[in-house]
Amino acid sequence: MSRYPDDLRARLADELATARGRTQALADAVDDVELTRQHSPLMSPLHWDVAHIANMEDFWLVRRATPGDGVTPGVREDIDHLYDAFTNPRAGRPQLPLLDPSEARAYGRTVRERTLEILDAAGADGRPLLEDGFVYGMIAQHEQQHVETMLATHQLRVGPKALHAPPPPASELAQELIGTEVFHPGGRFTMGVDATGADVFALDNERPAHPVDVEPFHLGAVPVTNGEYARFLDDGGYSRRELWSDAGWDQITAEGWVAPMTWEHADGAWYRTSFGERQAIADVADQPVLHVCFHEADAYARWAGRRLPTEVEWEYAARFDPASGETRRFPWGDDDPTPELANLDQRHLQPAPVGAYPKGASPLGVHQLVGDVWEWLDSGFEGYPGFAPFPYKEYSEVFFGGDFRMLRGSSFGVGSINARTTFRNWDLPIRRQIFSGFRLARSAENA
Ligand code: AVJ
Ligand code: FE
């Protein structure tokens, strides 16, 4: 039994601490009444997330990474059933006999102490879960996923501003880039990863690496902006039946949606509310549109004479460098994201204007593929050829073949540890409480 190498051990501890810092910041931003309140039936009360994060770490890490062959009792097996996301739909979580906020925080601290003791004492022992520190990376990623979900809960919360962050950087390139597209020649490229090297934390649905053939296509150089989306609204976009799929029309008419989530029309202009702060759309016109569902993205694309990209096209654009023929980790190359390359980690609590991260663009000139907004794609959720659930089928496999649409690219709410270009996100096509936007595509005519 040997320990992980020092640099890996330090990195794992650091990723866990970063995730926890953000969980605490989002939980501590409101009082206990607000922490235990359900701000929307689509979301858990925040103190559920806090204890669920701890319970996942208890279940997968403390009980299973302890040296020895078997599974150890861990910290609180008795409450697993309360924090099982699969058997407890979000709407019903407030009715469960949950830990109160101080108990939830204490559970998180106790579990984390055990985690760090185990990390200090033991390393890989042949079990796949422990290989290259995978389970620590998985748990840090899981916590960061809930950190993004908690941020979405904050967005739905009504009341005075509770979160504060500096504004995103300005863009000098916005006017030049809005509405432009970039030709991609297509061809064969390697999609997905094998969870080795720099991508050891890749989750089961990103594996295995496999070749795919891509037809030539054009892709929006930047995501569709608020300003562009407002023109769609002003052109009667939400009342023109022919622009919507049957399911999309049913959704907007049933819900009475006339604009993206948080938008309102007042005195002849559009406004939105961003974490409790009202903003004129005119003032954020160059930012990617946020909080649209798949159907809204799809209708806009029809209005614009375009379509949404497929998941294959998106990953090709984000990873493939046609000049060298290489598949890379990020649009800018193989280096990890930095604040100069992408809007991630909740550094800013809104997307940056398009073109604000020129150093993060792809070799062909596609901007903001990583960070800012999740991008809706016209693809359903399926496993790659050779998919194997790991370590549990409720992460991805149970959702394959369902009524989901894929999203790629990460939002400003995503932790860097999750911001891989192979990372696959999905949701129902009617959901828009997530930090979702989109960009346009079209097939090349003379392929
Ligand atoms: C990958 C974002 C769809 O939040 O439902 C969190 C992530 N899985 N805990 C979700 C997840 C288990 C998941 N998404
Ligand atoms: Fe979870």
Short mmCIF file of C-alpha atoms and ligand atoms in Angstrom, two decimals:
data_model
loop_
_atom_site.label_atom_id
_atom_site.label_comp_id
_atom_site.label_asym_id
_atom_site.label_seq_id
_atom_site.Cartn_x
_atom_site.Cartn_y
_atom_site.Cartn_z
CA MET A 1 0.00 0.00 0.00
CA SER A 2 1.67 3.18 -1.19
CA ARG A 3 0.55 6.77 -1.16
CA TYR A 4 -0.19 8.78 -4.25
CA PRO A 5 2.75 10.87 -5.50
CA ASP A 6 3.07 14.18 -3.61
CA ASP A 7 2.00 16.36 -6.53
CA LEU A 8 -1.12 14.30 -7.18
CA ARG A 9 -2.00 14.25 -3.47
CA ALA A 10 -1.61 18.03 -3.32
CA ARG A 11 -3.73 18.51 -6.43
CA LEU A 12 -6.53 16.26 -5.13
CA ALA A 13 -6.60 18.05 -1.77
CA ASP A 14 -6.59 21.38 -3.56
CA GLU A 15 -9.50 20.47 -5.87
CA LEU A 16 -11.53 19.26 -2.89
CA ALA A 17 -10.81 22.46 -0.96
CA THR A 18 -11.70 24.65 -3.94
CA ALA A 19 -15.05 22.91 -4.36
CA ARG A 20 -15.82 23.17 -0.64
CA GLY A 21 -14.93 26.84 -0.55
CA ARG A 22 -17.55 27.49 -3.20
CA THR A 23 -20.20 25.30 -1.52
CA GLN A 24 -19.70 27.25 1.69
CA ALA A 25 -19.81 30.62 -0.05
CA LEU A 26 -23.14 29.78 -1.71
CA ALA A 27 -24.61 28.34 1.49
CA ASP A 28 -23.33 31.13 3.74
CA ALA A 29 -24.72 33.84 1.43
CA VAL A 30 -28.23 33.30 2.82
CA ASP A 31 -29.67 32.73 6.31
CA ASP A 32 -30.98 29.38 7.56
CA VAL A 33 -34.57 30.20 6.60
CA GLU A 34 -33.53 30.73 2.99
CA LEU A 35 -31.18 27.78 3.09
CA THR A 36 -34.00 25.39 3.96
CA ARG A 37 -36.63 27.00 1.70
CA GLN A 38 -37.47 25.58 -1.69
CA HIS A 39 -36.98 28.46 -4.10
CA SER A 40 -38.45 26.47 -7.02
CA PRO A 41 -39.93 22.96 -7.37
CA LEU A 42 -37.18 22.41 -9.96
CA MET A 43 -34.50 22.77 -7.30
CA SER A 44 -33.55 21.28 -3.95
CA PRO A 45 -33.41 23.42 -0.83
CA LEU A 46 -29.75 24.48 -0.61
CA HIS A 47 -29.15 22.56 2.64
CA TRP A 48 -30.14 19.36 0.76
CA ASP A 49 -27.29 19.99 -1.68
CA VAL A 50 -24.88 20.60 1.21
CA ALA A 51 -25.68 17.24 2.84
CA HIS A 52 -25.99 15.38 -0.49
CA ILE A 53 -22.47 16.52 -1.40
CA ALA A 54 -21.23 15.10 1.92
CA ASN A 55 -23.21 11.89 1.49
CA MET A 56 -21.75 11.19 -1.97
CA GLU A 57 -18.27 11.68 -0.53
CA ASP A 58 -19.14 9.43 2.41
CA PHE A 59 -20.57 6.74 0.12
CA TRP A 60 -17.97 6.67 -2.67
CA LEU A 61 -14.84 7.88 -0.96
CA VAL A 62 -14.80 7.36 2.81
CA ARG A 63 -16.46 3.93 2.63
CA ARG A 64 -14.65 2.69 -0.48
CA ALA A 65 -11.18 4.31 -0.52
CA THR A 66 -10.26 3.16 2.99
CA PRO A 67 -7.40 0.65 2.74
CA GLY A 68 -8.59 -2.95 2.73
CA ASP A 69 -10.74 -5.04 0.45
CA GLY A 70 -14.21 -4.19 1.57
CA VAL A 71 -16.56 -1.32 2.11
CA THR A 72 -16.29 0.35 5.52
CA PRO A 73 -19.29 1.81 7.42
CA GLY A 74 -18.36 5.44 6.78
CA VAL A 75 -19.94 8.34 8.62
CA ARG A 76 -23.74 8.25 8.21
CA GLU A 77 -25.12 5.24 6.34
CA ASP A 78 -28.43 5.80 8.10
CA ILE A 79 -29.25 8.89 6.02
CA ASP A 80 -28.31 7.59 2.57
CA HIS A 81 -31.98 7.26 1.61
CA LEU A 82 -32.63 10.99 2.23
CA TYR A 83 -29.84 12.11 -0.07
CA ASP A 84 -30.26 9.63 -2.89
CA ALA A 85 -31.02 11.92 -5.86
CA PHE A 86 -32.42 9.05 -7.86
CA THR A 87 -35.14 7.96 -5.44
CA ASN A 88 -36.04 11.46 -4.18
CA PRO A 89 -37.30 13.79 -6.95
CA ARG A 90 -36.38 17.43 -6.29
CA ALA A 91 -39.96 18.61 -5.77
CA GLY A 92 -40.41 16.32 -2.74
CA ARG A 93 -37.09 16.95 -0.99
CA PRO A 94 -38.36 19.66 1.42
CA GLN A 95 -40.79 17.12 2.93
CA LEU A 96 -37.99 14.72 3.91
CA PRO A 97 -36.68 14.67 7.51
CA LEU A 98 -33.43 16.31 6.41
CA LEU A 99 -30.44 17.33 8.49
CA ASP A 100 -30.80 20.94 9.56
CA PRO A 101 -28.25 23.44 8.20
CA SER A 102 -25.77 23.13 11.07
CA GLU A 103 -25.99 19.32 11.00
CA ALA A 104 -25.53 19.34 7.23
CA ARG A 105 -22.42 21.51 7.50
CA ALA A 106 -21.02 19.38 10.33
CA TYR A 107 -21.62 16.21 8.29
CA GLY A 108 -19.64 17.77 5.44
CA ARG A 109 -16.77 18.65 7.77
CA THR A 110 -16.60 15.21 9.37
CA VAL A 111 -16.65 13.44 6.03
CA ARG A 112 -13.98 15.75 4.65
CA GLU A 113 -11.71 15.13 7.65
CA ARG A 114 -11.98 11.39 7.00
CA THR A 115 -11.33 11.91 3.28
CA LEU A 116 -8.13 13.85 3.96
CA GLU A 117 -6.94 11.23 6.46
CA ILE A 118 -7.44 8.52 3.88
CA LEU A 119 -5.74 10.59 1.18
CA ASP A 120 -2.81 11.09 3.50
CA ALA A 121 -2.53 7.41 4.36
CA ALA A 122 -3.21 5.50 1.18
CA GLY A 123 -3.08 5.56 -2.60
CA ALA A 124 -3.95 3.27 -5.48
CA ASP A 125 -4.27 -0.40 -4.60
CA GLY A 126 -5.41 -1.95 -7.87
CA ARG A 127 -9.06 -1.02 -7.51
CA PRO A 128 -10.18 0.99 -10.58
CA LEU A 129 -11.93 3.57 -8.38
CA LEU A 130 -8.60 4.53 -6.81
CA GLU A 131 -6.48 4.49 -9.98
CA ASP A 132 -4.74 7.89 -10.48
CA GLY A 133 -6.90 9.34 -7.68
CA PHE A 134 -10.05 8.96 -9.78
CA VAL A 135 -12.52 8.81 -6.88
CA TYR A 136 -11.13 12.05 -5.40
CA GLY A 137 -11.48 13.73 -8.78
CA MET A 138 -14.97 12.31 -9.19
CA ILE A 139 -16.03 13.63 -5.79
CA ALA A 140 -14.53 17.07 -6.41
CA GLN A 141 -16.35 17.15 -9.76
CA HIS A 142 -19.59 16.04 -8.14
CA GLU A 143 -19.35 18.81 -5.56
CA GLN A 144 -18.62 21.36 -8.30
CA GLN A 145 -21.65 20.14 -10.26
CA HIS A 146 -23.81 20.82 -7.24
CA VAL A 147 -22.07 24.16 -6.78
CA GLU A 148 -23.38 25.07 -10.23
CA THR A 149 -26.83 23.73 -9.32
CA MET A 150 -26.76 25.78 -6.12
CA LEU A 151 -25.90 28.85 -8.17
CA ALA A 152 -28.95 28.13 -10.36
CA THR A 153 -31.02 27.96 -7.16
CA HIS A 154 -29.65 31.37 -6.19
CA GLN A 155 -30.74 32.69 -9.58
CA LEU A 156 -34.32 31.52 -8.89
CA ARG A 157 -34.33 32.95 -5.41
CA VAL A 158 -36.36 36.15 -5.02
CA GLY A 159 -35.04 38.85 -2.72
CA PRO A 160 -32.18 41.25 -2.21
CA LYS A 161 -28.85 40.54 -3.83
CA ALA A 162 -26.91 37.89 -1.89
CA LEU A 163 -23.96 37.15 -4.19
CA HIS A 164 -21.27 39.54 -5.32
CA ALA A 165 -18.62 39.24 -8.02
CA PRO A 166 -16.72 41.58 -10.31
CA PRO A 167 -18.25 42.18 -13.76
CA PRO A 168 -16.93 40.08 -16.65
CA PRO A 169 -14.23 41.55 -18.91
CA ALA A 170 -15.27 43.82 -21.80
CA SER A 171 -14.85 42.81 -25.43
CA GLU A 172 -13.32 44.82 -28.24
CA LEU A 173 -14.29 42.21 -30.80
CA ALA A 174 -18.03 41.87 -30.22
CA GLN A 175 -19.27 43.92 -33.19
CA GLU A 176 -16.79 42.21 -35.48
CA LEU A 177 -17.85 38.72 -34.43
CA ILE A 178 -21.63 38.84 -33.85
CA GLY A 179 -23.50 36.95 -36.55
CA THR A 180 -20.38 35.58 -38.23
CA GLU A 181 -19.64 31.92 -38.84
CA VAL A 182 -16.57 29.79 -39.37
CA PHE A 183 -16.19 27.02 -41.97
CA HIS A 184 -15.08 23.65 -40.63
CA PRO A 185 -13.83 21.19 -43.25
CA GLY A 186 -14.80 18.07 -41.31
CA GLY A 187 -13.27 14.64 -41.73
CA ARG A 188 -12.37 11.93 -39.30
CA PHE A 189 -11.47 12.86 -35.73
CA THR A 190 -11.27 11.18 -32.34
CA MET A 191 -14.25 11.89 -30.11
CA GLY A 192 -14.24 11.14 -26.37
CA VAL A 193 -11.27 10.14 -24.20
CA ASP A 194 -9.79 7.12 -22.51
CA ALA A 195 -9.31 8.67 -19.07
CA THR A 196 -5.52 8.65 -19.14
CA GLY A 197 -2.85 11.34 -18.86
CA ALA A 198 -4.30 14.81 -18.31
CA ASP A 199 -7.84 13.47 -18.68
CA VAL A 200 -7.79 10.87 -15.88
CA PHE A 201 -10.88 12.42 -14.30
CA ALA A 202 -13.01 11.96 -17.42
CA LEU A 203 -16.33 10.44 -16.41
CA ASP A 204 -17.84 7.27 -17.81
CA ASN A 205 -19.98 8.90 -20.52
CA GLU A 206 -16.91 10.61 -22.07
CA ARG A 207 -15.28 7.24 -22.74
CA PRO A 208 -13.98 5.52 -24.75
CA ALA A 209 -12.15 7.54 -27.42
CA HIS A 210 -13.53 6.54 -30.81
CA PRO A 211 -13.29 7.78 -34.40
CA VAL A 212 -16.18 9.73 -35.92
CA ASP A 213 -16.68 11.21 -39.40
CA VAL A 214 -17.81 14.82 -39.59
CA GLU A 215 -19.40 16.41 -42.67
CA PRO A 216 -18.27 19.95 -43.53
CA PHE A 217 -20.24 22.61 -41.65
CA HIS A 218 -20.31 26.24 -40.63
CA LEU A 219 -20.42 27.13 -36.93
CA GLY A 220 -21.21 30.43 -35.23
CA ALA A 221 -17.96 32.17 -34.27
CA VAL A 222 -19.69 33.22 -31.04
CA PRO A 223 -22.87 32.27 -29.17
CA VAL A 224 -26.13 34.07 -30.04
CA THR A 225 -26.30 37.29 -28.03
CA ASN A 226 -29.02 39.02 -26.00
CA GLY A 227 -29.18 41.75 -28.64
CA GLU A 228 -29.79 39.22 -31.42
CA TYR A 229 -32.33 37.37 -29.30
CA ALA A 230 -34.22 40.59 -28.55
CA ARG A 231 -34.62 41.12 -32.32
CA PHE A 232 -36.18 37.64 -32.56
CA LEU A 233 -38.64 38.64 -29.82
CA ASP A 234 -39.41 41.97 -31.46
CA ASP A 235 -40.02 40.12 -34.74
CA GLY A 236 -42.85 38.17 -33.07
CA GLY A 237 -40.73 35.06 -32.54
CA TYR A 238 -42.86 33.70 -29.69
CA SER A 239 -46.17 34.05 -31.56
CA ARG A 240 -45.18 32.55 -34.91
CA ARG A 241 -46.27 28.91 -34.78
CA GLU A 242 -44.19 27.92 -37.83
CA LEU A 243 -40.93 28.67 -36.02
CA TRP A 244 -41.59 26.11 -33.27
CA SER A 245 -41.60 22.34 -33.05
CA ASP A 246 -44.84 20.82 -31.71
CA ALA A 247 -43.23 20.18 -28.32
CA GLY A 248 -41.73 23.66 -28.22
CA TRP A 249 -45.04 25.33 -29.06
CA ASP A 250 -46.83 23.24 -26.41
CA GLN A 251 -44.25 24.31 -23.84
CA ILE A 252 -44.32 28.07 -24.46
CA THR A 253 -48.12 28.19 -24.72
CA ALA A 254 -48.66 26.03 -21.60
CA GLU A 255 -46.23 28.15 -19.56
CA GLY A 256 -47.05 31.47 -21.17
CA TRP A 257 -43.39 32.08 -21.98
CA VAL A 258 -42.76 35.18 -24.11
CA ALA A 259 -39.01 35.64 -23.50
CA PRO A 260 -36.04 33.92 -21.77
CA MET A 261 -36.25 33.21 -18.05
CA THR A 262 -35.79 36.36 -15.91
CA TRP A 263 -36.65 38.71 -18.85
CA GLU A 264 -39.46 41.24 -18.63
CA HIS A 265 -40.72 43.98 -20.91
CA ALA A 266 -41.23 47.43 -19.38
CA ASP A 267 -41.61 50.89 -20.91
CA GLY A 268 -40.79 49.64 -24.39
CA ALA A 269 -37.56 47.87 -23.44
CA TRP A 270 -36.36 44.45 -22.27
CA TYR A 271 -34.82 43.88 -18.84
CA ARG A 272 -33.50 40.83 -17.05
CA THR A 273 -32.74 40.01 -13.45
CA SER A 274 -29.31 38.58 -12.74
CA PHE A 275 -28.93 37.30 -9.15
CA GLY A 276 -31.25 39.95 -7.79
CA GLU A 277 -29.95 42.79 -9.97
CA ARG A 278 -32.14 44.26 -12.72
CA GLN A 279 -30.24 44.98 -15.93
CA ALA A 280 -31.39 46.58 -19.19
CA ILE A 281 -30.88 44.10 -22.02
CA ALA A 282 -29.46 47.02 -24.01
CA ASP A 283 -26.61 47.13 -21.47
CA VAL A 284 -25.81 43.43 -21.85
CA ALA A 285 -26.69 43.16 -25.55
CA ASP A 286 -23.31 41.65 -26.47
CA GLN A 287 -23.45 38.87 -23.86
CA PRO A 288 -24.58 35.40 -24.92
CA VAL A 289 -28.30 34.91 -24.28
CA LEU A 290 -28.84 32.97 -21.05
CA HIS A 291 -31.66 30.86 -19.58
CA VAL A 292 -33.27 29.62 -22.77
CA CYS A 293 -34.54 26.06 -23.14
CA PHE A 294 -33.71 23.80 -26.08
CA HIS A 295 -37.01 24.64 -27.78
CA GLU A 296 -36.29 28.38 -27.64
CA ALA A 297 -32.82 27.82 -29.12
CA ASP A 298 -34.34 25.60 -31.81
CA ALA A 299 -37.01 28.19 -32.72
CA TYR A 300 -34.42 30.97 -32.91
CA ALA A 301 -32.30 28.84 -35.22
CA ARG A 302 -35.29 28.27 -37.51
CA TRP A 303 -35.98 32.02 -37.53
CA ALA A 304 -32.34 32.68 -38.41
CA GLY A 305 -32.34 30.09 -41.23
CA ARG A 306 -29.84 27.96 -39.35
CA ARG A 307 -29.89 24.90 -37.07
CA LEU A 308 -28.30 23.92 -33.79
CA PRO A 309 -24.97 22.08 -33.99
CA THR A 310 -24.74 18.38 -33.23
CA GLU A 311 -22.66 17.06 -30.36
CA VAL A 312 -20.11 15.64 -32.82
CA GLU A 313 -19.75 19.00 -34.57
CA TRP A 314 -19.34 20.80 -31.26
CA GLU A 315 -16.60 18.51 -29.98
CA TYR A 316 -14.81 18.58 -33.35
CA ALA A 317 -14.84 22.40 -33.30
CA ALA A 318 -13.63 22.53 -29.70
CA ARG A 319 -10.83 19.96 -29.97
CA PHE A 320 -9.67 19.38 -33.52
CA ASP A 321 -6.94 21.42 -35.13
CA PRO A 322 -7.24 20.86 -38.90
CA ALA A 323 -3.80 22.39 -39.53
CA SER A 324 -1.94 19.83 -37.42
CA GLY A 325 -4.55 17.07 -37.64
CA GLU A 326 -4.41 16.78 -33.86
CA THR A 327 -7.18 16.36 -31.34
CA ARG A 328 -6.38 18.55 -28.33
CA ARG A 329 -7.82 19.08 -24.87
CA PHE A 330 -9.15 22.62 -25.36
CA PRO A 331 -9.82 25.06 -28.22
CA TRP A 332 -6.60 26.90 -27.29
CA GLY A 333 -4.45 23.77 -26.92
CA ASP A 334 -3.61 21.39 -24.10
CA ASP A 335 -3.09 23.77 -21.16
CA ASP A 336 -5.64 23.98 -18.35
CA PRO A 337 -8.06 26.94 -18.41
CA THR A 338 -6.95 30.24 -16.85
CA PRO A 339 -8.90 33.49 -16.21
CA GLU A 340 -7.48 34.79 -19.51
CA LEU A 341 -8.84 31.87 -21.50
CA ALA A 342 -12.37 31.24 -20.28
CA ASN A 343 -15.14 32.51 -18.00
CA LEU A 344 -15.39 29.71 -15.42
CA ASP A 345 -15.40 29.07 -11.65
CA GLN A 346 -18.10 31.64 -10.78
CA ARG A 347 -15.46 34.38 -11.01
CA HIS A 348 -18.13 36.49 -12.70
CA LEU A 349 -21.80 35.82 -12.19
CA GLN A 350 -22.79 36.40 -15.79
CA PRO A 351 -21.48 35.53 -19.23
CA ALA A 352 -18.87 37.84 -20.74
CA PRO A 353 -19.62 39.72 -23.97
CA VAL A 354 -18.75 37.72 -27.06
CA GLY A 355 -15.11 38.01 -28.08
CA ALA A 356 -13.95 38.78 -24.52
CA TYR A 357 -11.58 35.79 -24.52
CA PRO A 358 -9.64 35.97 -27.81
CA LYS A 359 -6.81 33.84 -26.36
CA GLY A 360 -9.32 31.05 -25.73
CA ALA A 361 -10.50 30.86 -29.35
CA SER A 362 -10.04 27.74 -31.48
CA PRO A 363 -7.42 27.64 -34.28
CA LEU A 364 -10.19 28.34 -36.81
CA GLY A 365 -11.49 31.29 -34.79
CA VAL A 366 -14.46 30.01 -32.79
CA HIS A 367 -14.76 31.89 -29.50
CA GLN A 368 -16.06 30.97 -26.05
CA LEU A 369 -16.59 27.28 -26.70
CA VAL A 370 -15.54 26.77 -23.08
CA GLY A 371 -17.11 28.85 -20.31
CA ASP A 372 -19.79 31.57 -20.35
CA VAL A 373 -22.88 29.54 -21.31
CA TRP A 374 -23.76 25.88 -21.82
CA GLU A 375 -24.65 25.42 -25.49
CA TRP A 376 -27.74 23.44 -26.49
CA LEU A 377 -27.13 20.85 -29.18
CA ASP A 378 -29.43 18.92 -31.44
CA SER A 379 -28.37 15.51 -30.13
CA GLY A 380 -29.90 13.08 -27.66
CA PHE A 381 -27.99 11.30 -24.88
CA GLU A 382 -26.47 7.94 -25.83
CA GLY A 383 -23.40 6.04 -24.68
CA TYR A 384 -20.40 5.95 -26.98
CA PRO A 385 -19.57 2.62 -28.66
CA GLY A 386 -18.02 0.46 -25.93
CA PHE A 387 -19.54 2.50 -23.06
CA ALA A 388 -19.28 0.90 -19.63
CA PRO A 389 -20.96 2.43 -16.56
CA PHE A 390 -18.37 3.51 -13.99
CA PRO A 391 -18.66 3.55 -11.09
CA TYR A 392 -22.49 3.73 -11.02
CA LYS A 393 -25.12 3.53 -13.74
CA GLU A 394 -27.26 6.29 -12.22
CA TYR A 395 -24.68 8.91 -13.25
CA SER A 396 -25.33 8.51 -16.99
CA GLU A 397 -26.55 5.17 -18.24
CA VAL A 398 -30.05 5.38 -16.81
CA PHE A 399 -30.59 8.56 -18.86
CA PHE A 400 -29.53 7.12 -22.24
CA GLY A 401 -32.31 7.12 -24.81
CA GLY A 402 -34.52 9.46 -22.75
CA ASP A 403 -36.06 12.77 -23.82
CA PHE A 404 -32.87 14.73 -23.19
CA ARG A 405 -30.83 17.15 -25.25
CA MET A 406 -27.10 17.55 -24.86
CA LEU A 407 -25.29 20.67 -23.75
CA ARG A 408 -21.57 21.33 -24.11
CA GLY A 409 -19.00 23.89 -23.22
CA SER A 410 -19.55 24.75 -19.52
CA SER A 411 -20.99 27.98 -18.12
CA PHE A 412 -19.52 30.72 -15.93
CA GLY A 413 -20.89 28.62 -13.04
CA VAL A 414 -18.77 25.53 -13.80
CA GLY A 415 -15.65 24.64 -11.84
CA SER A 416 -12.49 24.24 -13.93
CA ILE A 417 -12.19 20.61 -12.90
CA ASN A 418 -15.34 19.87 -14.92
CA ALA A 419 -14.57 22.13 -17.85
CA ARG A 420 -13.35 19.49 -20.29
CA THR A 421 -14.32 19.73 -23.96
CA THR A 422 -15.27 16.05 -23.68
CA PHE A 423 -17.57 16.69 -20.69
CA ARG A 424 -21.17 15.83 -21.57
CA ASN A 425 -24.12 17.61 -19.99
CA TRP A 426 -27.79 16.93 -20.66
CA ASP A 427 -31.22 18.12 -19.60
CA LEU A 428 -34.83 18.00 -20.66
CA PRO A 429 -35.53 20.21 -23.71
CA ILE A 430 -37.98 22.32 -21.63
CA ARG A 431 -35.46 23.28 -18.93
CA ARG A 432 -34.00 26.77 -18.72
CA GLN A 433 -33.10 27.36 -15.08
CA ILE A 434 -29.63 26.09 -16.04
CA PHE A 435 -27.03 28.50 -17.46
CA SER A 436 -27.88 27.66 -21.04
CA GLY A 437 -27.45 29.47 -24.32
CA PHE A 438 -26.58 28.31 -27.83
CA ARG A 439 -24.76 29.00 -31.06
CA LEU A 440 -25.89 28.37 -34.63
CA ALA A 441 -24.68 25.98 -37.32
CA ARG A 442 -25.44 25.02 -40.90
CA SER A 443 -24.29 22.24 -43.15
CA ALA A 444 -21.91 23.19 -45.96
CA GLU A 445 -23.81 23.06 -49.25
CA ASN A 446 -21.16 21.69 -51.61
CA ALA A 447 -19.72 19.01 -49.38
C1 AVJ B 1 -24.73 16.02 -15.33
C2 AVJ B 1 -25.70 18.04 -14.55
C3 AVJ B 1 -27.08 16.35 -15.53
O1 AVJ B 1 -27.16 17.58 -11.93
O2 AVJ B 1 -28.41 16.01 -12.73
C4 AVJ B 1 -25.02 15.65 -9.92
C5 AVJ B 1 -24.89 16.03 -12.43
N1 AVJ B 1 -25.17 13.89 -11.14
N2 AVJ B 1 -25.16 14.59 -9.12
C6 AVJ B 1 -27.32 16.55 -12.59
C7 AVJ B 1 -25.03 15.21 -11.19
C8 AVJ B 1 -25.26 13.52 -9.86
C9 AVJ B 1 -26.11 15.94 -13.32
N3 AVJ B 1 -25.90 16.59 -14.66
FE FE B 2 -25.47 14.63 -7.02
#
